PDB file of N, CA, C and O in Angstrom:
ATOM      1  N   UNK A   1     -11.931 -17.837  -6.109  1.00  0.00           N
ATOM      2  CA  UNK A   1     -11.868 -16.480  -5.661  1.00  0.00           C
ATOM      3  C   UNK A   1     -10.428 -15.998  -5.730  1.00  0.00           C
ATOM      4  O   UNK A   1      -9.511 -16.809  -5.845  1.00  0.00           O
ATOM      5  N   UNK A   2     -10.277 -14.691  -5.664  1.00  0.00           N
ATOM      6  CA  UNK A   2      -8.935 -14.124  -5.683  1.00  0.00           C
ATOM      7  C   UNK A   2      -8.687 -13.396  -4.365  1.00  0.00           C
ATOM      8  O   UNK A   2      -9.570 -12.711  -3.843  1.00  0.00           O
ATOM      9  N   UNK A   3      -7.493 -13.565  -3.848  1.00  0.00           N
ATOM     10  CA  UNK A   3      -7.058 -12.918  -2.617  1.00  0.00           C
ATOM     11  C   UNK A   3      -5.889 -12.016  -2.986  1.00  0.00           C
ATOM     12  O   UNK A   3      -4.962 -12.458  -3.670  1.00  0.00           O
ATOM     13  N   UNK A   4      -5.942 -10.751  -2.567  1.00  0.00           N
ATOM     14  CA  UNK A   4      -4.895  -9.799  -2.918  1.00  0.00           C
ATOM     15  C   UNK A   4      -4.153  -9.341  -1.665  1.00  0.00           C
ATOM     16  O   UNK A   4      -4.767  -9.085  -0.634  1.00  0.00           O
ATOM     17  N   UNK A   5      -2.848  -9.227  -1.804  1.00  0.00           N
ATOM     18  CA  UNK A   5      -2.001  -8.667  -0.756  1.00  0.00           C
ATOM     19  C   UNK A   5      -1.302  -7.460  -1.368  1.00  0.00           C
ATOM     20  O   UNK A   5      -0.630  -7.577  -2.397  1.00  0.00           O
ATOM     21  N   UNK A   6      -1.479  -6.321  -0.746  1.00  0.00           N
ATOM     22  CA  UNK A   6      -0.857  -5.086  -1.220  1.00  0.00           C
ATOM     23  C   UNK A   6       0.343  -4.800  -0.320  1.00  0.00           C
ATOM     24  O   UNK A   6       0.223  -4.802   0.908  1.00  0.00           O
ATOM     25  N   UNK A   7       1.502  -4.544  -0.932  1.00  0.00           N
ATOM     26  CA  UNK A   7       2.752  -4.353  -0.192  1.00  0.00           C
ATOM     27  C   UNK A   7       3.301  -2.955  -0.462  1.00  0.00           C
ATOM     28  O   UNK A   7       3.376  -2.525  -1.611  1.00  0.00           O
ATOM     29  N   UNK A   8       3.668  -2.280   0.599  1.00  0.00           N
ATOM     30  CA  UNK A   8       4.313  -0.971   0.496  1.00  0.00           C
ATOM     31  C   UNK A   8       5.588  -1.034   1.335  1.00  0.00           C
ATOM     32  O   UNK A   8       5.547  -1.263   2.532  1.00  0.00           O
ATOM     33  N   UNK A   9       6.739  -0.899   0.675  1.00  0.00           N
ATOM     34  CA  UNK A   9       8.013  -0.908   1.404  1.00  0.00           C
ATOM     35  C   UNK A   9       8.160   0.406   2.161  1.00  0.00           C
ATOM     36  O   UNK A   9       7.703   1.451   1.709  1.00  0.00           O
ATOM     37  N   UNK A  10       8.879   0.361   3.288  1.00  0.00           N
ATOM     38  CA  UNK A  10       9.134   1.613   4.002  1.00  0.00           C
ATOM     39  C   UNK A  10      10.311   2.339   3.355  1.00  0.00           C
ATOM     40  O   UNK A  10      10.955   1.832   2.437  1.00  0.00           O
ATOM     41  N   UNK A  11      10.600   3.524   3.844  1.00  0.00           N
ATOM     42  CA  UNK A  11      11.620   4.373   3.226  1.00  0.00           C
ATOM     43  C   UNK A  11      13.040   3.827   3.350  1.00  0.00           C
ATOM     44  O   UNK A  11      13.946   4.283   2.665  1.00  0.00           O
ATOM     45  N   UNK A  12      13.256   2.829   4.197  1.00  0.00           N
ATOM     46  CA  UNK A  12      14.589   2.230   4.355  1.00  0.00           C
ATOM     47  C   UNK A  12      14.957   1.300   3.197  1.00  0.00           C
ATOM     48  O   UNK A  12      16.117   0.978   3.010  1.00  0.00           O
ATOM     49  N   UNK A  13      13.982   0.853   2.436  1.00  0.00           N
ATOM     50  CA  UNK A  13      14.239  -0.048   1.312  1.00  0.00           C
ATOM     51  C   UNK A  13      14.752   0.769   0.131  1.00  0.00           C
ATOM     52  O   UNK A  13      14.065   1.652  -0.375  1.00  0.00           O
ATOM     53  N   UNK A  14      15.963   0.455  -0.281  1.00  0.00           N
ATOM     54  CA  UNK A  14      16.563   1.186  -1.393  1.00  0.00           C
ATOM     55  C   UNK A  14      16.601   0.359  -2.673  1.00  0.00           C
ATOM     56  O   UNK A  14      16.576   0.907  -3.763  1.00  0.00           O
ATOM     57  N   UNK A  15      16.656  -0.957  -2.546  1.00  0.00           N
ATOM     58  CA  UNK A  15      16.715  -1.835  -3.716  1.00  0.00           C
ATOM     59  C   UNK A  15      15.409  -2.625  -3.814  1.00  0.00           C
ATOM     60  O   UNK A  15      15.307  -3.753  -3.338  1.00  0.00           O
ATOM     61  N   UNK A  16      14.407  -2.023  -4.434  1.00  0.00           N
ATOM     62  CA  UNK A  16      13.091  -2.654  -4.518  1.00  0.00           C
ATOM     63  C   UNK A  16      13.119  -3.929  -5.340  1.00  0.00           C
ATOM     64  O   UNK A  16      12.342  -4.846  -5.088  1.00  0.00           O
ATOM     65  N   UNK A  17      14.010  -4.039  -6.303  1.00  0.00           N
ATOM     66  CA  UNK A  17      14.088  -5.256  -7.123  1.00  0.00           C
ATOM     67  C   UNK A  17      14.552  -6.443  -6.284  1.00  0.00           C
ATOM     68  O   UNK A  17      14.111  -7.574  -6.508  1.00  0.00           O
ATOM     69  N   UNK A  18      15.414  -6.213  -5.311  1.00  0.00           N
ATOM     70  CA  UNK A  18      15.859  -7.287  -4.414  1.00  0.00           C
ATOM     71  C   UNK A  18      14.682  -7.798  -3.583  1.00  0.00           C
ATOM     72  O   UNK A  18      14.488  -9.003  -3.446  1.00  0.00           O
ATOM     73  N   UNK A  19      13.879  -6.881  -3.072  1.00  0.00           N
ATOM     74  CA  UNK A  19      12.735  -7.283  -2.255  1.00  0.00           C
ATOM     75  C   UNK A  19      11.630  -7.901  -3.103  1.00  0.00           C
ATOM     76  O   UNK A  19      10.890  -8.761  -2.627  1.00  0.00           O
ATOM     77  N   UNK A  20      11.523  -7.503  -4.349  1.00  0.00           N
ATOM     78  CA  UNK A  20      10.594  -8.171  -5.265  1.00  0.00           C
ATOM     79  C   UNK A  20      11.005  -9.641  -5.418  1.00  0.00           C
ATOM     80  O   UNK A  20      10.168 -10.541  -5.312  1.00  0.00           O
ATOM     81  N   UNK A  21      12.294  -9.892  -5.615  1.00  0.00           N
ATOM     82  CA  UNK A  21      12.784 -11.268  -5.736  1.00  0.00           C
ATOM     83  C   UNK A  21      12.529 -12.045  -4.451  1.00  0.00           C
ATOM     84  O   UNK A  21      12.116 -13.200  -4.494  1.00  0.00           O
ATOM     85  N   UNK A  22      12.751 -11.417  -3.326  1.00  0.00           N
ATOM     86  CA  UNK A  22      12.504 -12.084  -2.037  1.00  0.00           C
ATOM     87  C   UNK A  22      11.032 -12.429  -1.864  1.00  0.00           C
ATOM     88  O   UNK A  22      10.692 -13.490  -1.352  1.00  0.00           O
ATOM     89  N   UNK A  23      10.151 -11.550  -2.296  1.00  0.00           N
ATOM     90  CA  UNK A  23       8.716 -11.828  -2.218  1.00  0.00           C
ATOM     91  C   UNK A  23       8.351 -12.996  -3.124  1.00  0.00           C
ATOM     92  O   UNK A  23       7.582 -13.879  -2.741  1.00  0.00           O
ATOM     93  N   UNK A  24       8.932 -13.009  -4.325  1.00  0.00           N
ATOM     94  CA  UNK A  24       8.694 -14.130  -5.247  1.00  0.00           C
ATOM     95  C   UNK A  24       9.171 -15.442  -4.637  1.00  0.00           C
ATOM     96  O   UNK A  24       8.474 -16.456  -4.708  1.00  0.00           O
ATOM     97  N   UNK A  25      10.341 -15.413  -4.017  1.00  0.00           N
ATOM     98  CA  UNK A  25      10.874 -16.616  -3.374  1.00  0.00           C
ATOM     99  C   UNK A  25       9.997 -17.051  -2.204  1.00  0.00           C
ATOM    100  O   UNK A  25       9.748 -18.243  -2.013  1.00  0.00           O
ATOM    101  N   UNK A  26       9.512 -16.093  -1.423  1.00  0.00           N
ATOM    102  CA  UNK A  26       8.692 -16.404  -0.252  1.00  0.00           C
ATOM    103  C   UNK A  26       7.360 -17.049  -0.640  1.00  0.00           C
ATOM    104  O   UNK A  26       6.847 -17.909   0.078  1.00  0.00           O
ATOM    105  N   UNK A  27       6.810 -16.644  -1.777  1.00  0.00           N
ATOM    106  CA  UNK A  27       5.516 -17.166  -2.212  1.00  0.00           C
ATOM    107  C   UNK A  27       5.643 -18.270  -3.257  1.00  0.00           C
ATOM    108  O   UNK A  27       4.638 -18.747  -3.773  1.00  0.00           O
ATOM    109  N   UNK A  28       6.843 -18.698  -3.543  1.00  0.00           N
ATOM    110  CA  UNK A  28       7.105 -19.677  -4.601  1.00  0.00           C
ATOM    111  C   UNK A  28       6.312 -20.971  -4.441  1.00  0.00           C
ATOM    112  O   UNK A  28       5.833 -21.529  -5.417  1.00  0.00           O
ATOM    113  N   UNK A  29       6.143 -21.444  -3.227  1.00  0.00           N
ATOM    114  CA  UNK A  29       5.480 -22.728  -2.989  1.00  0.00           C
ATOM    115  C   UNK A  29       3.992 -22.604  -2.678  1.00  0.00           C
ATOM    116  O   UNK A  29       3.355 -23.603  -2.342  1.00  0.00           O
ATOM    117  N   UNK A  30       3.431 -21.411  -2.785  1.00  0.00           N
ATOM    118  CA  UNK A  30       2.050 -21.210  -2.376  1.00  0.00           C
ATOM    119  C   UNK A  30       1.075 -22.082  -3.177  1.00  0.00           C
ATOM    120  O   UNK A  30       0.054 -22.515  -2.645  1.00  0.00           O
ATOM    121  N   UNK A  31       1.376 -22.381  -4.424  1.00  0.00           N
ATOM    122  CA  UNK A  31       0.461 -23.196  -5.227  1.00  0.00           C
ATOM    123  C   UNK A  31       0.497 -24.669  -4.822  1.00  0.00           C
ATOM    124  O   UNK A  31      -0.315 -25.452  -5.309  1.00  0.00           O
ATOM    125  N   UNK A  32       1.392 -25.027  -3.928  1.00  0.00           N
ATOM    126  CA  UNK A  32       1.407 -26.398  -3.398  1.00  0.00           C
ATOM    127  C   UNK A  32       0.362 -26.585  -2.294  1.00  0.00           C
ATOM    128  O   UNK A  32       0.093 -27.707  -1.885  1.00  0.00           O
ATOM    129  N   UNK A  33      -0.216 -25.495  -1.821  1.00  0.00           N
ATOM    130  CA  UNK A  33      -1.258 -25.562  -0.790  1.00  0.00           C
ATOM    131  C   UNK A  33      -2.549 -26.029  -1.449  1.00  0.00           C
ATOM    132  O   UNK A  33      -2.930 -25.530  -2.517  1.00  0.00           O
ATOM    133  N   UNK A  34      -3.219 -26.972  -0.816  1.00  0.00           N
ATOM    134  CA  UNK A  34      -4.472 -27.501  -1.354  1.00  0.00           C
ATOM    135  C   UNK A  34      -5.483 -26.377  -1.554  1.00  0.00           C
ATOM    136  O   UNK A  34      -5.740 -25.603  -0.632  1.00  0.00           O
ATOM    137  N   UNK A  35      -6.008 -26.272  -2.751  1.00  0.00           N
ATOM    138  CA  UNK A  35      -7.016 -25.279  -3.067  1.00  0.00           C
ATOM    139  C   UNK A  35      -6.464 -23.994  -3.660  1.00  0.00           C
ATOM    140  O   UNK A  35      -7.226 -23.152  -4.124  1.00  0.00           O
ATOM    141  N   UNK A  36      -5.149 -23.820  -3.652  1.00  0.00           N
ATOM    142  CA  UNK A  36      -4.540 -22.643  -4.269  1.00  0.00           C
ATOM    143  C   UNK A  36      -4.165 -23.019  -5.697  1.00  0.00           C
ATOM    144  O   UNK A  36      -3.425 -23.973  -5.917  1.00  0.00           O
ATOM    145  N   UNK A  37      -4.680 -22.278  -6.657  1.00  0.00           N
ATOM    146  CA  UNK A  37      -4.511 -22.677  -8.059  1.00  0.00           C
ATOM    147  C   UNK A  37      -3.577 -21.788  -8.862  1.00  0.00           C
ATOM    148  O   UNK A  37      -3.081 -22.207  -9.894  1.00  0.00           O
ATOM    149  N   UNK A  38      -3.340 -20.551  -8.413  1.00  0.00           N
ATOM    150  CA  UNK A  38      -2.481 -19.656  -9.198  1.00  0.00           C
ATOM    151  C   UNK A  38      -1.916 -18.550  -8.325  1.00  0.00           C
ATOM    152  O   UNK A  38      -2.502 -18.176  -7.306  1.00  0.00           O
ATOM    153  N   UNK A  39      -0.777 -18.045  -8.760  1.00  0.00           N
ATOM    154  CA  UNK A  39      -0.102 -16.943  -8.077  1.00  0.00           C
ATOM    155  C   UNK A  39       0.459 -15.996  -9.122  1.00  0.00           C
ATOM    156  O   UNK A  39       1.062 -16.426 -10.104  1.00  0.00           O
ATOM    157  N   UNK A  40       0.248 -14.702  -8.918  1.00  0.00           N
ATOM    158  CA  UNK A  40       0.869 -13.668  -9.752  1.00  0.00           C
ATOM    159  C   UNK A  40       1.353 -12.567  -8.817  1.00  0.00           C
ATOM    160  O   UNK A  40       0.659 -12.182  -7.877  1.00  0.00           O
ATOM    161  N   UNK A  41       2.562 -12.073  -9.077  1.00  0.00           N
ATOM    162  CA  UNK A  41       3.099 -10.962  -8.302  1.00  0.00           C
ATOM    163  C   UNK A  41       3.416  -9.837  -9.278  1.00  0.00           C
ATOM    164  O   UNK A  41       4.148 -10.023 -10.245  1.00  0.00           O
ATOM    165  N   UNK A  42       2.835  -8.692  -9.011  1.00  0.00           N
ATOM    166  CA  UNK A  42       2.998  -7.535  -9.884  1.00  0.00           C
ATOM    167  C   UNK A  42       3.830  -6.466  -9.175  1.00  0.00           C
ATOM    168  O   UNK A  42       3.564  -6.137  -8.024  1.00  0.00           O
ATOM    169  N   UNK A  43       4.812  -5.917  -9.886  1.00  0.00           N
ATOM    170  CA  UNK A  43       5.570  -4.782  -9.388  1.00  0.00           C
ATOM    171  C   UNK A  43       4.885  -3.501  -9.829  1.00  0.00           C
ATOM    172  O   UNK A  43       4.300  -3.443 -10.917  1.00  0.00           O
ATOM    173  N   UNK A  44       4.987  -2.479  -9.010  1.00  0.00           N
ATOM    174  CA  UNK A  44       4.438  -1.181  -9.382  1.00  0.00           C
ATOM    175  C   UNK A  44       5.231  -0.594 -10.544  1.00  0.00           C
ATOM    176  O   UNK A  44       6.440  -0.770 -10.635  1.00  0.00           O
ATOM    177  N   UNK A  45       4.546   0.099 -11.403  1.00  0.00           N
ATOM    178  CA  UNK A  45       5.231   0.779 -12.496  1.00  0.00           C
ATOM    179  C   UNK A  45       5.325   2.282 -12.230  1.00  0.00           C
ATOM    180  O   UNK A  45       5.600   3.070 -13.111  1.00  0.00           O
ATOM    181  N   UNK A  46       5.109   2.651 -10.965  1.00  0.00           N
ATOM    182  CA  UNK A  46       5.139   4.058 -10.569  1.00  0.00           C
ATOM    183  C   UNK A  46       6.108   4.252  -9.408  1.00  0.00           C
ATOM    184  O   UNK A  46       6.204   3.409  -8.522  1.00  0.00           O
ATOM    185  N   UNK A  47       6.813   5.361  -9.409  1.00  0.00           N
ATOM    186  CA  UNK A  47       7.710   5.700  -8.299  1.00  0.00           C
ATOM    187  C   UNK A  47       7.077   6.698  -7.336  1.00  0.00           C
ATOM    188  O   UNK A  47       7.757   7.218  -6.450  1.00  0.00           O
ATOM    189  N   UNK A  48       5.815   6.960  -7.492  1.00  0.00           N
ATOM    190  CA  UNK A  48       5.138   7.922  -6.624  1.00  0.00           C
ATOM    191  C   UNK A  48       5.061   7.382  -5.203  1.00  0.00           C
ATOM    192  O   UNK A  48       4.806   6.195  -4.980  1.00  0.00           O
ATOM    193  N   UNK A  49       5.272   8.241  -4.231  1.00  0.00           N
ATOM    194  CA  UNK A  49       5.330   7.839  -2.824  1.00  0.00           C
ATOM    195  C   UNK A  49       4.013   7.269  -2.304  1.00  0.00           C
ATOM    196  O   UNK A  49       4.010   6.455  -1.385  1.00  0.00           O
ATOM    197  N   UNK A  50       2.906   7.642  -2.906  1.00  0.00           N
ATOM    198  CA  UNK A  50       1.612   7.177  -2.408  1.00  0.00           C
ATOM    199  C   UNK A  50       1.122   5.903  -3.102  1.00  0.00           C
ATOM    200  O   UNK A  50      -0.040   5.544  -2.996  1.00  0.00           O
ATOM    201  N   UNK A  51       1.990   5.218  -3.794  1.00  0.00           N
ATOM    202  CA  UNK A  51       1.629   3.990  -4.505  1.00  0.00           C
ATOM    203  C   UNK A  51       2.204   2.763  -3.804  1.00  0.00           C
ATOM    204  O   UNK A  51       3.273   2.826  -3.186  1.00  0.00           O
ATOM    205  N   UNK A  52       1.515   1.650  -3.926  1.00  0.00           N
ATOM    206  CA  UNK A  52       2.028   0.385  -3.394  1.00  0.00           C
ATOM    207  C   UNK A  52       3.179  -0.091  -4.265  1.00  0.00           C
ATOM    208  O   UNK A  52       3.289   0.288  -5.436  1.00  0.00           O
ATOM    209  N   UNK A  53       4.042  -0.923  -3.701  1.00  0.00           N
ATOM    210  CA  UNK A  53       5.196  -1.432  -4.445  1.00  0.00           C
ATOM    211  C   UNK A  53       4.931  -2.783  -5.097  1.00  0.00           C
ATOM    212  O   UNK A  53       5.483  -3.086  -6.145  1.00  0.00           O
ATOM    213  N   UNK A  54       4.091  -3.593  -4.471  1.00  0.00           N
ATOM    214  CA  UNK A  54       3.761  -4.914  -5.018  1.00  0.00           C
ATOM    215  C   UNK A  54       2.290  -5.200  -4.812  1.00  0.00           C
ATOM    216  O   UNK A  54       1.677  -4.722  -3.850  1.00  0.00           O
ATOM    217  N   UNK A  55       1.751  -6.026  -5.698  1.00  0.00           N
ATOM    218  CA  UNK A  55       0.443  -6.617  -5.474  1.00  0.00           C
ATOM    219  C   UNK A  55       0.604  -8.110  -5.718  1.00  0.00           C
ATOM    220  O   UNK A  55       1.083  -8.534  -6.780  1.00  0.00           O
ATOM    221  N   UNK A  56       0.238  -8.878  -4.722  1.00  0.00           N
ATOM    222  CA  UNK A  56       0.321 -10.331  -4.814  1.00  0.00           C
ATOM    223  C   UNK A  56      -1.103 -10.844  -4.983  1.00  0.00           C
ATOM    224  O   UNK A  56      -1.975 -10.547  -4.168  1.00  0.00           O
ATOM    225  N   UNK A  57      -1.333 -11.573  -6.059  1.00  0.00           N
ATOM    226  CA  UNK A  57      -2.659 -12.111  -6.371  1.00  0.00           C
ATOM    227  C   UNK A  57      -2.611 -13.628  -6.233  1.00  0.00           C
ATOM    228  O   UNK A  57      -1.807 -14.289  -6.891  1.00  0.00           O
ATOM    229  N   UNK A  58      -3.459 -14.153  -5.375  1.00  0.00           N
ATOM    230  CA  UNK A  58      -3.530 -15.602  -5.163  1.00  0.00           C
ATOM    231  C   UNK A  58      -4.938 -16.060  -5.541  1.00  0.00           C
ATOM    232  O   UNK A  58      -5.923 -15.570  -4.989  1.00  0.00           O
ATOM    233  N   UNK A  59      -5.030 -16.960  -6.496  1.00  0.00           N
ATOM    234  CA  UNK A  59      -6.320 -17.507  -6.916  1.00  0.00           C
ATOM    235  C   UNK A  59      -6.528 -18.817  -6.162  1.00  0.00           C
ATOM    236  O   UNK A  59      -5.646 -19.694  -6.175  1.00  0.00           O
ATOM    237  N   UNK A  60      -7.687 -18.934  -5.509  1.00  0.00           N
ATOM    238  CA  UNK A  60      -7.907 -20.130  -4.696  1.00  0.00           C
ATOM    239  C   UNK A  60      -9.391 -20.428  -4.517  1.00  0.00           C
ATOM    240  O   UNK A  60     -10.246 -19.584  -4.773  1.00  0.00           O
ATOM    241  N   UNK A  61      -9.637 -21.616  -4.037  1.00  0.00           N
ATOM    242  CA  UNK A  61     -10.989 -22.006  -3.643  1.00  0.00           C
ATOM    243  C   UNK A  61     -11.203 -21.550  -2.208  1.00  0.00           C
ATOM    244  O   UNK A  61     -10.275 -21.058  -1.544  1.00  0.00           O
ATOM    245  N   UNK A  62     -12.395 -21.739  -1.701  1.00  0.00           N
ATOM    246  CA  UNK A  62     -12.683 -21.401  -0.302  1.00  0.00           C
ATOM    247  C   UNK A  62     -11.768 -22.201   0.624  1.00  0.00           C
ATOM    248  O   UNK A  62     -11.267 -21.697   1.622  1.00  0.00           O
ATOM    249  N   UNK A  63     -11.533 -23.463   0.272  1.00  0.00           N
ATOM    250  CA  UNK A  63     -10.628 -24.313   1.047  1.00  0.00           C
ATOM    251  C   UNK A  63      -9.196 -23.757   1.015  1.00  0.00           C
ATOM    252  O   UNK A  63      -8.508 -23.716   2.027  1.00  0.00           O
ATOM    253  N   UNK A  64      -8.774 -23.318  -0.151  1.00  0.00           N
ATOM    254  CA  UNK A  64      -7.427 -22.762  -0.292  1.00  0.00           C
ATOM    255  C   UNK A  64      -7.232 -21.512   0.552  1.00  0.00           C
ATOM    256  O   UNK A  64      -6.174 -21.315   1.138  1.00  0.00           O
ATOM    257  N   UNK A  65      -8.252 -20.674   0.620  1.00  0.00           N
ATOM    258  CA  UNK A  65      -8.161 -19.467   1.434  1.00  0.00           C
ATOM    259  C   UNK A  65      -8.024 -19.834   2.907  1.00  0.00           C
ATOM    260  O   UNK A  65      -7.243 -19.233   3.635  1.00  0.00           O
ATOM    261  N   UNK A  66      -8.752 -20.845   3.340  1.00  0.00           N
ATOM    262  CA  UNK A  66      -8.668 -21.290   4.740  1.00  0.00           C
ATOM    263  C   UNK A  66      -7.301 -21.926   5.038  1.00  0.00           C
ATOM    264  O   UNK A  66      -6.775 -21.776   6.137  1.00  0.00           O
ATOM    265  N   UNK A  67      -6.746 -22.633   4.041  1.00  0.00           N
ATOM    266  CA  UNK A  67      -5.453 -23.290   4.258  1.00  0.00           C
ATOM    267  C   UNK A  67      -4.335 -22.286   4.325  1.00  0.00           C
ATOM    268  O   UNK A  67      -3.340 -22.473   4.938  1.00  0.00           O
TER     269      UNK A  67
END
């Protein structure tokens, strides 16, 4: 199954690329969790205020989701 996390930075964030790197670093070890098989982090390609800034996709088994 796939688990998605949608991220929207608040207006205080001025350097979105820095926070993208921080998100990548924070989730770097997620595939070491039993049952988690893949991770993809997507940056938004839109600057519109009503759009999310990141989408984190985690592919896992039922066990991985529980872990």
